[in-house]
Structure formats: structure tokens, C-alpha cells
Coordinates of C-alpha atoms in Angstrom, one line a residue:
Chain F
K1 CA 31.5 -12.8 -26.9
Y2 CA 32.8 -10.0 -25.0
H3 CA 29.4 -8.4 -24.7
L4 CA 27.4 -11.2 -24.8
N5 CA 28.9 -12.1 -21.5
L6 CA 28.8 -8.6 -20.0
M7 CA 24.6 -8.9 -21.1
Q8 CA 24.6 -12.3 -19.6
D9 CA 25.4 -10.9 -16.2
L10 CA 23.2 -8.0 -16.6
V11 CA 20.1 -10.1 -17.3
A12 CA 21.1 -12.5 -14.4
T13 CA 21.4 -9.2 -12.3
Q14 CA 18.0 -8.2 -13.4
D15 CA 16.5 -11.8 -12.7
N16 CA 17.5 -10.9 -9.0
Q17 CA 16.0 -7.5 -9.1
L18 CA 12.8 -8.9 -10.5
E19 CA 12.7 -11.7 -7.7
S20 CA 13.2 -8.9 -4.9
L21 CA 10.5 -6.5 -6.2
R22 CA 8.0 -9.5 -6.4
N23 CA 8.9 -10.2 -3.0
K24 CA 8.4 -6.4 -1.8
I25 CA 5.1 -6.2 -3.8
T26 CA 3.6 -9.1 -2.2
D27 CA 4.5 -7.8 1.4
L28 CA 2.9 -4.7 0.6
T29 CA -0.3 -6.5 -0.6
C30 CA -0.2 -7.8 2.9
I31 CA -0.7 -4.9 4.6
T32 CA -3.8 -4.5 5.8
D33 CA -6.8 -4.3 8.1
G34 CA -7.5 -8.0 8.8
I35 CA -10.3 -7.9 6.0
L36 CA -9.3 -9.8 2.9
T37 CA -11.8 -9.7 -0.1
W38 CA -10.8 -12.2 -2.3
K39 CA -12.1 -12.3 -5.9
M40 CA -11.7 -15.5 -8.0
D41 CA -11.9 -14.7 -11.5
D42 CA -12.2 -17.3 -14.1
Y43 CA -14.2 -19.7 -12.0
K44 CA -15.2 -22.2 -14.8
N45 CA -11.8 -23.0 -15.9
M46 CA -10.7 -23.4 -12.6
F47 CA -13.0 -25.6 -11.2
A48 CA -12.4 -27.9 -14.2
T49 CA -9.1 -27.6 -13.5
T50 CA -9.2 -28.8 -9.6
K51 CA -11.7 -31.5 -10.7
A52 CA -9.1 -33.0 -12.6
K53 CA -6.7 -33.3 -9.9
T54 CA -6.9 -34.6 -6.6
S55 CA -7.2 -32.4 -3.7
H56 CA -6.2 -29.0 -5.8
E57 CA -5.7 -26.1 -3.2
I58 CA -5.8 -22.6 -4.2
C59 CA -4.3 -19.8 -1.9
S60 CA -5.1 -16.1 -1.5
E61 CA -2.6 -13.6 -1.2
S62 CA -1.6 -13.8 2.7
F63 CA -2.7 -10.5 4.5
Y64 CA -2.3 -9.2 7.9
T65 CA -4.6 -8.3 10.4
S66 CA -3.0 -5.2 11.1
R67 CA 0.0 -3.7 10.0
Y68 CA 2.2 -5.0 12.1
G69 CA 0.0 -8.1 13.2
Y70 CA -0.8 -11.6 12.5
K71 CA 0.0 -12.9 8.9
L72 CA -2.8 -15.6 7.5
G73 CA -3.8 -16.8 4.2
A74 CA -6.7 -18.9 3.0
T75 CA -7.4 -21.7 1.1
V76 CA -9.8 -22.9 -1.1
F77 CA -10.4 -26.3 -2.6
L78 CA -13.2 -25.8 -5.4
N79 CA -13.9 -29.3 -5.7
G80 CA -13.8 -29.9 -1.8
N81 CA -11.4 -31.8 0.3
G82 CA -11.9 -34.3 3.1
S83 CA -15.7 -34.7 3.9
G84 CA -16.5 -32.3 1.5
E85 CA -14.6 -34.2 -1.8
D86 CA -16.6 -33.6 -4.9
K87 CA -19.6 -31.9 -3.5
Y88 CA -18.7 -29.1 -1.7
L89 CA -16.2 -25.9 -2.0
S90 CA -13.8 -25.9 1.1
L91 CA -12.6 -22.8 2.6
Y92 CA -9.8 -22.8 5.1
I93 CA -7.7 -20.1 7.0
R94 CA -4.0 -20.4 8.3
L95 CA -1.6 -18.6 10.2
L96 CA 1.5 -18.2 8.5
P97 CA 4.9 -17.2 10.0
G98 CA 5.2 -13.5 9.8
E99 CA 7.7 -10.7 10.4
Y100 CA 6.0 -9.7 13.5
D101 CA 5.6 -12.7 15.4
N102 CA 7.6 -12.2 18.4
L103 CA 6.0 -8.9 19.1
L104 CA 2.6 -10.5 19.6
E105 CA 0.5 -12.6 21.5
W106 CA 0.1 -16.5 21.1
P107 CA -1.6 -18.3 20.7
F108 CA -4.2 -16.8 18.4
R109 CA -7.1 -16.0 19.7
L110 CA -9.0 -13.6 17.2
P111 CA -12.7 -14.3 16.0
I112 CA -12.7 -15.1 12.0
T113 CA -15.8 -14.6 9.6
F114 CA -15.7 -16.3 6.1
T115 CA -18.5 -14.6 3.6
L116 CA -19.4 -15.9 0.2
F117 CA -21.2 -12.7 -1.3
D118 CA -24.4 -13.0 -3.4
Q119 CA -23.7 -10.6 -6.3
N120 CA -27.4 -9.9 -6.9
E121 CA -27.6 -6.5 -8.0
H122 CA -30.4 -5.4 -5.3
F123 CA -28.6 -5.3 -1.8
E124 CA -31.7 -6.2 0.0
K125 CA -32.2 -9.5 -2.4
R126 CA -28.8 -10.6 -1.1
V127 CA -28.4 -13.7 0.6
N128 CA -24.7 -14.1 1.9
I129 CA -23.2 -17.1 3.1
R130 CA -21.4 -16.5 6.6
E131 CA -19.8 -19.1 9.0
S132 CA -17.8 -17.7 12.1
F133 CA -15.5 -19.0 14.6
L134 CA -13.8 -18.2 18.0
P135 CA -10.1 -20.0 17.7
D136 CA -9.8 -23.0 20.0
I137 CA -6.4 -22.1 21.4
S138 CA -5.8 -25.4 22.3
W139 CA -5.5 -26.3 19.0
K140 CA -2.0 -26.9 16.8
H141 CA -3.6 -24.4 14.3
F142 CA -3.4 -21.3 16.1
Q143 CA 0.0 -21.6 18.0
K144 CA 3.0 -19.4 16.8
P145 CA 3.7 -21.0 13.2
E146 CA 7.1 -22.0 12.8
K147 CA 9.3 -21.1 9.9
D148 CA 8.8 -23.9 6.8
S149 CA 6.4 -25.8 9.0
D150 CA 3.4 -26.5 6.8
A151 CA 0.9 -24.8 8.9
L152 CA -2.3 -26.6 8.9
G153 CA -5.6 -25.0 8.0
F154 CA -8.7 -24.4 10.0
G155 CA -12.1 -24.2 8.3
Y156 CA -15.1 -25.8 6.3
P157 CA -14.7 -28.8 4.4
K158 CA -18.7 -28.0 3.6
F159 CA -18.5 -24.8 3.2
I160 CA -21.2 -24.4 0.4
S161 CA -22.3 -27.5 -1.6
H162 CA -21.7 -27.0 -5.5
V163 CA -25.7 -27.5 -6.0
M164 CA -25.9 -24.2 -4.0
L165 CA -22.9 -22.6 -5.3
N166 CA -24.9 -22.5 -8.7
T167 CA -28.0 -21.0 -7.5
R168 CA -28.5 -16.7 -6.7
N169 CA -25.7 -15.1 -7.9
Y170 CA -22.9 -16.5 -5.9
I171 CA -21.2 -16.9 -9.2
K172 CA -21.4 -14.0 -11.8
D173 CA -19.6 -12.9 -14.7
D174 CA -17.5 -16.1 -14.0
A175 CA -16.5 -14.8 -10.7
L176 CA -17.0 -15.3 -6.8
F177 CA -16.1 -13.0 -3.8
I178 CA -14.8 -14.5 -0.6
Q179 CA -14.4 -12.6 2.3
I180 CA -12.4 -13.4 5.2
K181 CA -12.7 -11.0 8.2
V182 CA -10.3 -11.2 11.3
D183 CA -12.3 -9.3 14.2
T184 CA -9.4 -7.0 15.4
S185 CA -12.0 -4.8 17.5
K186 CA -10.4 -6.0 20.8
V187 CA -6.9 -5.7 19.9
I188 CA -5.0 -3.1 22.0
P189 CA -2.6 -1.5 19.5
M190 CA 1.3 -1.4 20.6
Chain K
K1 CA 25.0 -8.9 -34.3
Y2 CA 22.3 -7.4 -35.2
H3 CA 20.4 -9.6 -32.5
L4 CA 22.8 -8.2 -30.2
N5 CA 22.3 -4.8 -30.5
L6 CA 18.7 -5.2 -30.3
M7 CA 18.8 -6.9 -26.8
Q8 CA 21.1 -4.6 -25.7
D9 CA 18.8 -2.2 -25.9
L10 CA 15.9 -4.2 -24.6
V11 CA 18.0 -4.9 -21.7
A12 CA 19.2 -1.5 -21.1
T13 CA 15.1 -0.3 -21.3
Q14 CA 14.4 -3.1 -18.7
D15 CA 17.3 -1.6 -16.7
N16 CA 15.2 1.8 -16.2
Q17 CA 12.0 0.1 -15.7
L18 CA 13.4 -1.5 -12.8
E19 CA 14.5 1.6 -11.7
S20 CA 11.4 3.3 -11.8
L21 CA 9.7 0.2 -10.2
R22 CA 11.9 0.2 -7.4
N23 CA 11.3 4.0 -6.9
K24 CA 7.3 3.6 -6.9
I25 CA 7.4 0.7 -4.4
T26 CA 9.8 2.9 -2.2
D27 CA 7.0 5.5 -2.5
L28 CA 4.3 2.7 -1.9
T29 CA 6.0 2.0 1.7
C30 CA 6.0 5.6 2.5
I31 CA 2.3 5.7 2.9
T32 CA 1.5 5.1 6.4
D33 CA -0.1 6.6 9.6
G34 CA 3.0 8.2 11.2
I35 CA 3.7 4.7 12.8
L36 CA 7.1 3.0 11.3
T37 CA 7.7 -0.5 13.3
W38 CA 11.5 -1.0 12.2
K39 CA 12.3 -4.7 12.4
M40 CA 16.3 -5.3 12.1
D41 CA 17.4 -8.7 11.5
D42 CA 20.7 -10.2 11.5
Y43 CA 21.5 -8.1 14.3
K44 CA 25.0 -9.9 15.1
N45 CA 26.5 -9.4 11.8
M46 CA 25.1 -5.7 11.3
F47 CA 26.8 -4.6 14.8
A48 CA 29.9 -6.6 13.6
T49 CA 29.8 -4.7 10.4
T50 CA 29.2 -1.1 12.1
K51 CA 31.7 -1.9 14.7
A52 CA 34.7 -2.2 12.1
K53 CA 33.7 1.2 10.7
T54 CA 33.4 4.5 12.3
S55 CA 30.0 6.1 12.5
H56 CA 28.0 3.5 10.2
E57 CA 24.5 4.3 9.9
I58 CA 21.6 2.6 9.2
C59 CA 18.9 4.1 7.5
S60 CA 15.0 3.0 8.0
E61 CA 12.9 3.2 5.2
S62 CA 11.3 6.4 4.9
F63 CA 7.6 7.3 5.9
Y64 CA 5.0 9.3 6.3
T65 CA 3.0 11.2 9.1
S66 CA -0.2 10.7 7.0
R67 CA -1.0 9.7 3.4
Y68 CA -0.2 13.6 2.4
G69 CA 2.0 14.1 5.4
Y70 CA 5.6 14.6 6.4
K71 CA 8.1 12.6 5.4
L72 CA 10.7 11.3 7.9
G73 CA 13.4 8.5 8.2
A74 CA 15.2 7.2 11.3
T75 CA 18.4 6.3 11.8
V76 CA 20.5 3.9 13.8
F77 CA 24.3 3.5 14.8
L78 CA 24.7 0.3 16.4
N79 CA 27.8 0.8 17.9
G80 CA 26.5 4.6 18.8
N81 CA 27.9 7.5 17.8
G82 CA 28.7 11.2 19.1
S83 CA 28.6 10.8 23.3
G84 CA 27.1 7.4 22.6
E85 CA 30.3 5.9 20.6
D86 CA 31.2 2.7 21.6
K87 CA 29.1 2.0 24.4
Y88 CA 25.2 2.6 23.1
L89 CA 22.6 2.1 20.5
S90 CA 22.3 5.7 19.1
L91 CA 18.8 6.5 17.3
Y92 CA 17.8 9.6 15.5
I93 CA 14.9 10.6 13.1
R94 CA 15.0 13.2 10.3
L95 CA 12.8 15.4 8.4
L96 CA 13.1 14.0 4.8
P97 CA 11.8 16.4 1.6
G98 CA 8.5 15.4 1.0
E99 CA 6.0 15.4 -1.8
Y100 CA 3.6 17.5 0.2
D101 CA 5.7 19.7 2.0
N102 CA 4.1 22.7 0.5
L103 CA 0.6 22.0 1.8
L104 CA 2.4 21.4 5.2
E105 CA 2.9 23.6 8.1
W106 CA 5.9 24.6 9.2
P107 CA 8.1 24.0 11.2
F108 CA 7.2 20.4 12.1
R109 CA 5.6 20.6 15.6
L110 CA 4.4 16.5 16.2
P111 CA 5.4 14.7 19.0
I112 CA 7.5 11.7 18.6
T113 CA 7.9 8.4 20.2
F114 CA 10.8 6.2 19.9
T115 CA 10.3 2.4 21.3
L116 CA 12.5 -0.5 21.7
F117 CA 10.4 -3.7 22.2
D118 CA 10.9 -6.4 24.6
Q119 CA 10.0 -9.7 22.9
N120 CA 9.3 -11.2 26.2
E121 CA 6.4 -13.8 24.8
H122 CA 4.4 -13.1 28.0
F123 CA 3.1 -9.8 27.5
E124 CA 3.0 -8.6 31.3
K125 CA 6.5 -9.2 31.7
R126 CA 7.6 -6.8 28.7
V127 CA 9.8 -3.7 29.8
N128 CA 10.0 -1.6 26.4
I129 CA 12.6 0.8 26.2
R130 CA 10.6 4.6 25.4
E131 CA 11.7 8.0 24.9
S132 CA 9.6 10.8 23.6
F133 CA 9.9 14.4 22.7
L134 CA 8.3 17.6 21.4
P135 CA 10.0 19.3 18.7
D136 CA 11.6 22.6 19.4
I137 CA 10.8 24.5 16.8
S138 CA 13.6 26.8 16.9
W139 CA 16.0 24.4 15.8
K140 CA 17.1 23.8 12.5
H141 CA 15.9 20.4 12.4
F142 CA 12.3 20.9 12.3
Q143 CA 12.1 23.7 9.6
K144 CA 11.3 22.9 6.2
P145 CA 13.7 20.3 4.4
E146 CA 15.5 21.5 1.2
K147 CA 16.3 19.2 -1.3
D148 CA 19.8 17.9 -1.6
S149 CA 20.2 18.9 2.0
D150 CA 21.9 16.3 4.1
A151 CA 19.2 17.0 7.0
L152 CA 20.4 16.6 10.5
G153 CA 18.9 13.9 12.7
F154 CA 17.5 14.7 15.8
G155 CA 17.7 11.9 19.0
Y156 CA 19.3 10.0 21.5
P157 CA 23.4 9.0 21.3
K158 CA 22.6 7.1 24.3
F159 CA 19.2 5.6 23.6
I160 CA 20.2 2.2 24.9
S161 CA 23.7 0.9 26.2
H162 CA 24.6 -2.5 24.7
V163 CA 25.1 -4.2 27.8
M164 CA 21.4 -3.5 28.7
L165 CA 20.3 -4.2 25.1
N166 CA 21.4 -7.7 25.7
T167 CA 19.6 -8.4 28.4
R168 CA 15.8 -9.3 28.7
N169 CA 14.5 -10.1 25.0
Y170 CA 15.3 -6.9 23.3
I171 CA 17.0 -8.9 21.0
K172 CA 15.4 -12.2 20.0
D173 CA 16.0 -14.5 17.2
D174 CA 18.8 -12.3 16.1
A175 CA 16.4 -9.4 15.4
L176 CA 15.6 -6.3 17.4
F177 CA 12.0 -3.9 16.5
I178 CA 12.2 -0.2 17.0
Q179 CA 9.3 1.7 16.9
I180 CA 9.0 5.3 15.6
K181 CA 5.8 6.7 16.3
V182 CA 4.3 10.2 15.5
D183 CA 1.3 11.5 17.1
T184 CA -1.1 12.9 14.5
S185 CA -3.8 13.0 16.9
K186 CA -4.0 16.8 16.7
V187 CA -3.5 17.2 13.0
I188 CA -6.6 18.5 11.3
P189 CA -6.8 16.6 8.1
M190 CA -7.3 18.9 5.0
Chain W
K1 CA 24.2 -18.4 -31.0
Y2 CA 22.6 -20.7 -28.6
H3 CA 23.3 -18.4 -25.9
L4 CA 21.7 -15.8 -27.3
N5 CA 18.9 -17.7 -28.0
L6 CA 18.4 -18.6 -24.7
M7 CA 18.8 -14.8 -23.3
Q8 CA 16.6 -13.7 -25.9
D9 CA 14.0 -16.1 -24.0
L10 CA 15.0 -15.0 -20.7
V11 CA 14.6 -11.1 -21.7
A12 CA 11.3 -11.7 -23.2
T13 CA 10.3 -13.3 -20.0
Q14 CA 11.7 -10.7 -18.1
D15 CA 9.6 -8.1 -20.0
N16 CA 6.5 -10.1 -19.1
Q17 CA 7.6 -9.8 -15.4
L18 CA 8.1 -6.2 -15.8
E19 CA 4.6 -5.8 -17.4
S20 CA 2.8 -7.8 -14.6
L21 CA 4.9 -5.8 -11.6
R22 CA 3.7 -3.0 -13.4
N23 CA 0.2 -3.7 -13.1
K24 CA 0.5 -4.8 -9.4
I25 CA 2.0 -1.5 -8.4
T26 CA -0.8 0.8 -10.2
D27 CA -3.5 -1.8 -8.7
L28 CA -1.7 -1.1 -5.1
T29 CA -1.6 2.4 -5.5
C30 CA -5.3 2.5 -6.2
I31 CA -6.3 1.1 -2.7
T32 CA -7.3 4.2 -0.6
D33 CA -9.7 6.3 1.0
G34 CA -11.6 8.0 -1.3
I35 CA -9.4 10.7 -1.1
L36 CA -6.6 11.5 -3.9
T37 CA -4.1 14.4 -3.8
W38 CA -2.8 15.0 -6.9
K39 CA 0.2 17.0 -7.3
M40 CA 0.9 18.0 -10.8
D41 CA 4.5 18.7 -11.1
D42 CA 6.7 20.5 -14.2
Y43 CA 3.3 22.8 -14.8
K44 CA 4.8 25.1 -17.4
N45 CA 5.9 22.4 -19.4
M46 CA 2.9 20.5 -19.1
F47 CA 0.7 23.5 -20.1
A48 CA 2.9 24.4 -23.0
T49 CA 2.3 20.9 -24.5
T50 CA -1.3 20.8 -23.4
K51 CA -1.8 24.0 -25.5
A52 CA 0.0 22.7 -28.4
K53 CA -2.3 20.0 -29.0
T54 CA -6.2 20.4 -28.8
S55 CA -8.1 18.7 -26.1
H56 CA -4.8 17.4 -24.5
E57 CA -6.4 15.5 -21.6
I58 CA -4.0 14.1 -18.4
C59 CA -5.3 11.4 -16.4
S60 CA -4.7 11.2 -12.6
E61 CA -3.5 7.7 -11.3
S62 CA -6.9 5.9 -10.5
F63 CA -7.9 5.3 -7.1
Y64 CA -10.8 3.6 -5.2
T65 CA -13.2 4.7 -2.6
S66 CA -12.4 2.3 -0.2
R67 CA -10.5 -1.1 -0.1
Y68 CA -13.4 -2.6 -1.9
G69 CA -15.0 0.3 -3.4
Y70 CA -15.6 2.2 -6.7
K71 CA -12.8 2.7 -8.8
L72 CA -12.1 6.8 -10.2
G73 CA -9.9 8.6 -11.9
A74 CA -9.8 12.4 -12.3
T75 CA -9.0 14.1 -15.9
V76 CA -7.6 17.6 -15.9
F77 CA -7.1 19.7 -19.4
L78 CA -4.8 22.4 -18.6
N79 CA -5.9 24.4 -21.3
G80 CA -9.6 23.7 -21.2
N81 CA -12.3 22.2 -23.2
G82 CA -15.4 22.3 -24.3
S83 CA -16.6 25.8 -22.7
G84 CA -13.7 26.4 -20.9
E85 CA -11.3 25.9 -24.1
D86 CA -7.8 28.2 -24.0
K87 CA -9.1 30.2 -21.0
Y88 CA -9.8 27.9 -18.1
L89 CA -8.4 24.7 -16.4
S90 CA -11.0 22.1 -16.8
L91 CA -11.6 19.3 -14.2
Y92 CA -13.5 16.0 -14.5
I93 CA -14.0 12.8 -12.6
R94 CA -15.3 9.3 -13.7
L95 CA -16.1 6.0 -13.0
L96 CA -13.6 2.8 -14.1
P97 CA -14.6 -0.5 -14.4
G98 CA -13.3 -1.5 -10.8
E99 CA -12.7 -4.9 -9.5
Y100 CA -15.4 -5.3 -7.2
D101 CA -18.6 -3.6 -9.0
N102 CA -20.6 -6.8 -8.7
L103 CA -20.6 -6.2 -4.8
L104 CA -21.6 -2.7 -5.2
E105 CA -24.5 -0.5 -5.6
W106 CA -25.5 1.0 -8.7
P107 CA -25.8 4.1 -9.6
F108 CA -23.1 5.6 -8.0
R109 CA -24.3 8.1 -5.1
L110 CA -21.3 9.3 -3.3
P111 CA -20.6 13.4 -3.4
I112 CA -17.8 14.2 -4.8
T113 CA -15.8 17.8 -3.9
F114 CA -12.6 19.1 -6.3
T115 CA -10.1 21.5 -4.6
L116 CA -7.1 23.4 -5.8
F117 CA -5.1 24.0 -2.6
D118 CA -3.4 27.5 -2.2
Q119 CA 0.0 26.9 -1.3
N120 CA 0.5 29.8 0.7
E121 CA 2.9 29.0 3.5
H122 CA 0.9 30.5 6.4
F123 CA -2.1 28.3 6.6
E124 CA -4.5 31.1 7.7
K125 CA -4.0 33.6 4.2
R126 CA -5.0 30.3 2.0
V127 CA -8.1 30.4 -0.3
N128 CA -8.7 27.3 -1.7
I129 CA -10.9 26.6 -4.5
R130 CA -13.7 24.3 -3.9
E131 CA -16.4 22.7 -5.9
S132 CA -18.8 19.9 -4.7
F133 CA -21.5 17.9 -6.7
L134 CA -23.9 15.2 -5.7
P135 CA -24.3 12.5 -8.6
D136 CA -27.4 12.9 -10.4
I137 CA -28.3 9.2 -10.6
S138 CA -30.3 9.7 -13.8
W139 CA -27.1 10.5 -15.4
K140 CA -25.3 7.9 -17.7
H141 CA -21.8 8.8 -16.1
F142 CA -22.9 7.5 -12.5
Q143 CA -24.2 4.0 -13.9
K144 CA -22.0 0.8 -13.6
P145 CA -19.3 1.3 -15.8
E146 CA -18.8 -1.3 -18.7
K147 CA -15.7 -2.8 -19.7
D148 CA -13.6 -1.3 -22.5
S149 CA -16.1 1.3 -22.6
D150 CA -14.9 5.1 -22.9
A151 CA -16.8 6.4 -19.8
L152 CA -17.7 10.1 -19.8
G153 CA -16.2 12.3 -17.3
F154 CA -18.3 14.6 -14.9
G155 CA -17.0 17.9 -13.8
Y156 CA -15.9 21.5 -14.5
P157 CA -15.1 22.9 -17.9
K158 CA -14.5 26.3 -16.1
F159 CA -13.3 24.8 -12.8
I160 CA -10.4 27.7 -12.7
S161 CA -9.8 30.5 -15.3
H162 CA -5.8 30.6 -16.1
V163 CA -6.1 34.3 -15.0
M164 CA -6.8 33.2 -11.8
L165 CA -4.7 30.4 -11.1
N166 CA -1.8 32.3 -11.9
T167 CA -2.5 34.3 -8.8
R168 CA -1.6 33.5 -5.1
N169 CA -0.2 30.4 -4.7
Y170 CA -2.1 27.9 -6.8
I171 CA 1.0 27.2 -8.6
K172 CA 4.3 26.9 -6.2
D173 CA 7.5 25.6 -7.3
D174 CA 6.1 24.9 -10.7
A175 CA 3.6 22.6 -9.1
L176 CA -0.1 22.5 -8.1
F177 CA -2.0 20.3 -6.0
I178 CA -5.9 19.2 -7.0
Q179 CA -7.6 17.0 -4.4
I180 CA -10.3 14.8 -5.5
K181 CA -12.4 13.7 -2.1
V182 CA -15.4 11.4 -2.0
D183 CA -17.5 11.5 0.9
T184 CA -17.9 8.0 2.1
S185 CA -18.9 8.6 5.7
K186 CA -22.2 7.4 4.6
V187 CA -21.4 3.9 3.2
I188 CA -21.9 1.0 5.3
P189 CA -19.2 -1.1 5.0
M190 CA -19.8 -4.8 4.4

């Protein structure tokens, strides 16, 4: 009995340690250069799951525009949402509360490009799908995000139609690649 | 009883694995570009703690000046130490024994800049506190660090007075940001 | 009994979580710039072990040529293999199946340089051992790697003789440093 109690404590401690490690790793993953190339494996299953539910959202890992920059996350609705529902893949980006927000300029003004890669093995035959936008700084999406607020996503309800997505090599080996690229070339490092 | 013993072994194994993961993550955190932007959350509590003890030191995560470069760590005494005791925040840097020390040039000669950021939301109104120095290579601080030696810190006992620290937006949302930047622009990569 | 069962489940869950964390960390380690500086600690013991077995291979951590690039791993036979057996240290590189292979160009064409560092404390006295090659794209080694295939290594069975390895400061504090550098300067980022 005595040993069992001791071990219960130890296992509980380990659980906390695991949680803390997971968070640290998530933070590490975030350190980046404003370019997230998001591989979505297991497309067929994920699409089936998302079709069965209404507005089923898949979130990317979050990432930073620079080591001490803005924190962002992308969101995909494989079966579409809003005006894209049932016929399109919808793709959004949102600002997340980041560690360095108080050091950064607001609203967020960096241009963002979404790319869906054509995985044709011949580079010259690839037709990537690409959409770019410049944040409209009057919109709520681009203000400093508040903790615990459910920030809105900005993007494309009709990013690509299901019909088109199944052409070419947008899906290959049951995986697709979406890249979110934040143009940080005009940011002056502190 | 049998099960319990088995599980004790398993839990002990897990404990070792957790320790090994923690070390790996600490090492990962280290990989950097010679710039550490250190966010100190929970300032009020930390200051109270540090005031209650004599010479209470807070250590930053350690970091490398490049992927295979020098290993450094910063140290803060919120309530000051030495000539800064009770009235100043003291800030130091020290060389730590690193994985690649035998590949590097000694003594350490890279210029270092400490910055305390003013978190004013308007960039043009910010008055950051900045101090730079060039290592004096005759000092013990900048020789190749030995394992298990308690390396000395080099820096500023009077980096900023408590009075000044509580002005402007040096502290905001109970957090302050200290940046340690090692100028690696003159290092020739191997 | 009831508690014990519960705890068994919890410990099993933790085991899975540990495994998942280990994999994530291995992936993180991989993110790099095509330069692996591999520190081999504990040389004497490792050499004794490798001498006792035939063709005992030591694998480096795997690494990527860029954040979303090719995945590679290096292999060392401290006691040599093939034509280098018993007299040389053999050094090889191999392509590993990577997350982004379907986005990349094949065969692999990037020049690779192996360096064994002389750890002489005076930089100007160092004589590093260096070998470079340009992949021969007709070779199987440089085609797109298949999952679960035991990819072949490409490199130097006679990278350095044991006699020479024990001269100068190739081994220092019982450690040696091997660098594998992939020249990515001609890669056009996507």
C-alpha cells in the first residue's frame, strides 16, 4: 500500500513533467522564419472525417514570423466552410497571442502568401496554387490578439475546389502540402 | 506484488527517459544566432522573492553564439548585487563549457550588447536601455571555461536603478524583456 | 487492485507519450542548414567496441539540407569497412526518406564535403582532413529513397588511417569532430 501511494505520486509528477515537455516542444517548433510548409498526411481519412461533421477545422502547428516575432496559426476546412462549404477547401490564417507581442508593432502589416504545391516530379510542369494578400489594418483580425480570445481567421473560403484539388499532383501519396509564407523582408530587426 | 514491482521498474525507466528528454530540449533551445531575448514574466513576485534573499540570482536559458559556437548564459539579480545591491538590477553574462569549445578560438573576443526594451506601443517613443562592451581578453572571464568550474559573470552591477526600471514601459503586463546580443558578424564560419 | 490497474493504464499512456516526444525531438534536431558538425565523444571506448564486432556502424543524427529539404544521415565505421577494414576510419553519407521528398527534385545533386577537424588550439596550425564530391546522378544512392529500404551509403572506406588519426589533434579530450556539409548555395528556395 505504501509503495503504491509513493508510485502514484511519482506517476502524477511524471504526468506534469510530460505536459511541460510537450509545451516546450510546441514552443520550439514555433521558432521559424515565417514560412510554414504544412504537410497534411492521410488526406482521404481526414476528408471523410471532416465531411461527416459540420465546419470541422484542422489547425496547423503555430509558428513565429521570426525568432521573436508574431505568432500565427493556419486553419484548413477540408470540406470548406462559409461560402466554400461542401465544394471547396477553405484556408485561413490567424494571429495568436505570442510571447513577444508587447515588443512588436501593431496592427500586423506583413504580406502573406498561401501556396498549395503541385507535387509533379518534374519541376517545370508544376502548377502551384497561390494566393497573396496585404493585411487590411482596419480589420479586427490584424490587431494585437488578446489572451483567451477566439481570434478570427482571415483567408479564402474558396481556396481550391474539390474538383480541382483532385487533378494534377496536388494530392500525392495521400498527402498535400500547403505553405504559408509571411514576407518579413521589410521588417527591421531589433 | 509482481505487477507492482514491474511497474516500479517501468516508472523508474520513464523517469530516466524524462530526464534525458529534458536535457535534449535544453540543448535544442540553445541552438541560436547569438541573440537571446529573455522575457521575465511574473516580475512582481520574482522581485519579492529576490528581495527576501541575499544575492538571489536568476539564470537565463543558455544559448550558443552560432550553431557550433560559444555557449553563454545571462544572470540577473533583480535586487542587485555588489555595488548595485538593493538599488539596482544587476546584469551579467558568463561563458559556459560548450560542446564545441575545442573547435573554437580562445579567449572569447566577441562584442556583447545588453538591451532592456521599453515596451511602449509606439516604436518612436521607446527609450531602450543599452550597454555594450568588448571583452578584455586578459580577464579570466573570457578564457576557455573549464567543466564544473563556477565561471564568473561579467557585466553591470548597476545596469538600471529600481527607480528608473519602474518608469516608462520597461515593465509591462508584469514582464520585462532583456536582450543579450553577441556580435558574430566578424566570425569566419568553418 | 483497482488503483493498480488504473495506474498501469496511466503508465502505459505515459510510455506512448514519451515515445511521441522522442520522435518529435528527433525531428526538431533535424531542422538545419545542411551542416552537421558531429561530435563523437568517448572515442576510446567506441573504438574498442567497434573493433570487437565486424562492420560495426555508428549513425549520426539525421539532418535536413534546409528546413524543407533532403534528409541525410552520416555513418562511421571506426574500425573501417570494405577496403578500409581494420586500418582506416570509413565515412559515408546516405539519403533517408524525408517528409518533403515529393516536393524536391530528384536525383539528389548537391555537392557534399566531409571534414575531420584538427582541434589544435592555434587556428593557423590546424590541418583539417577534407574530402568533397559531386553526386553521380546515375547512381542508385542519389535517387529518391524509398520507405523501409536500406539505402546505401556513399563515401570513403579509407577516409583516414588509424595511424594518421592518432596524430595531431584529430582526437582531443577523447573526442573527434566530423563535419558533413551540403552545399545548398545553388538551391532556389520555393
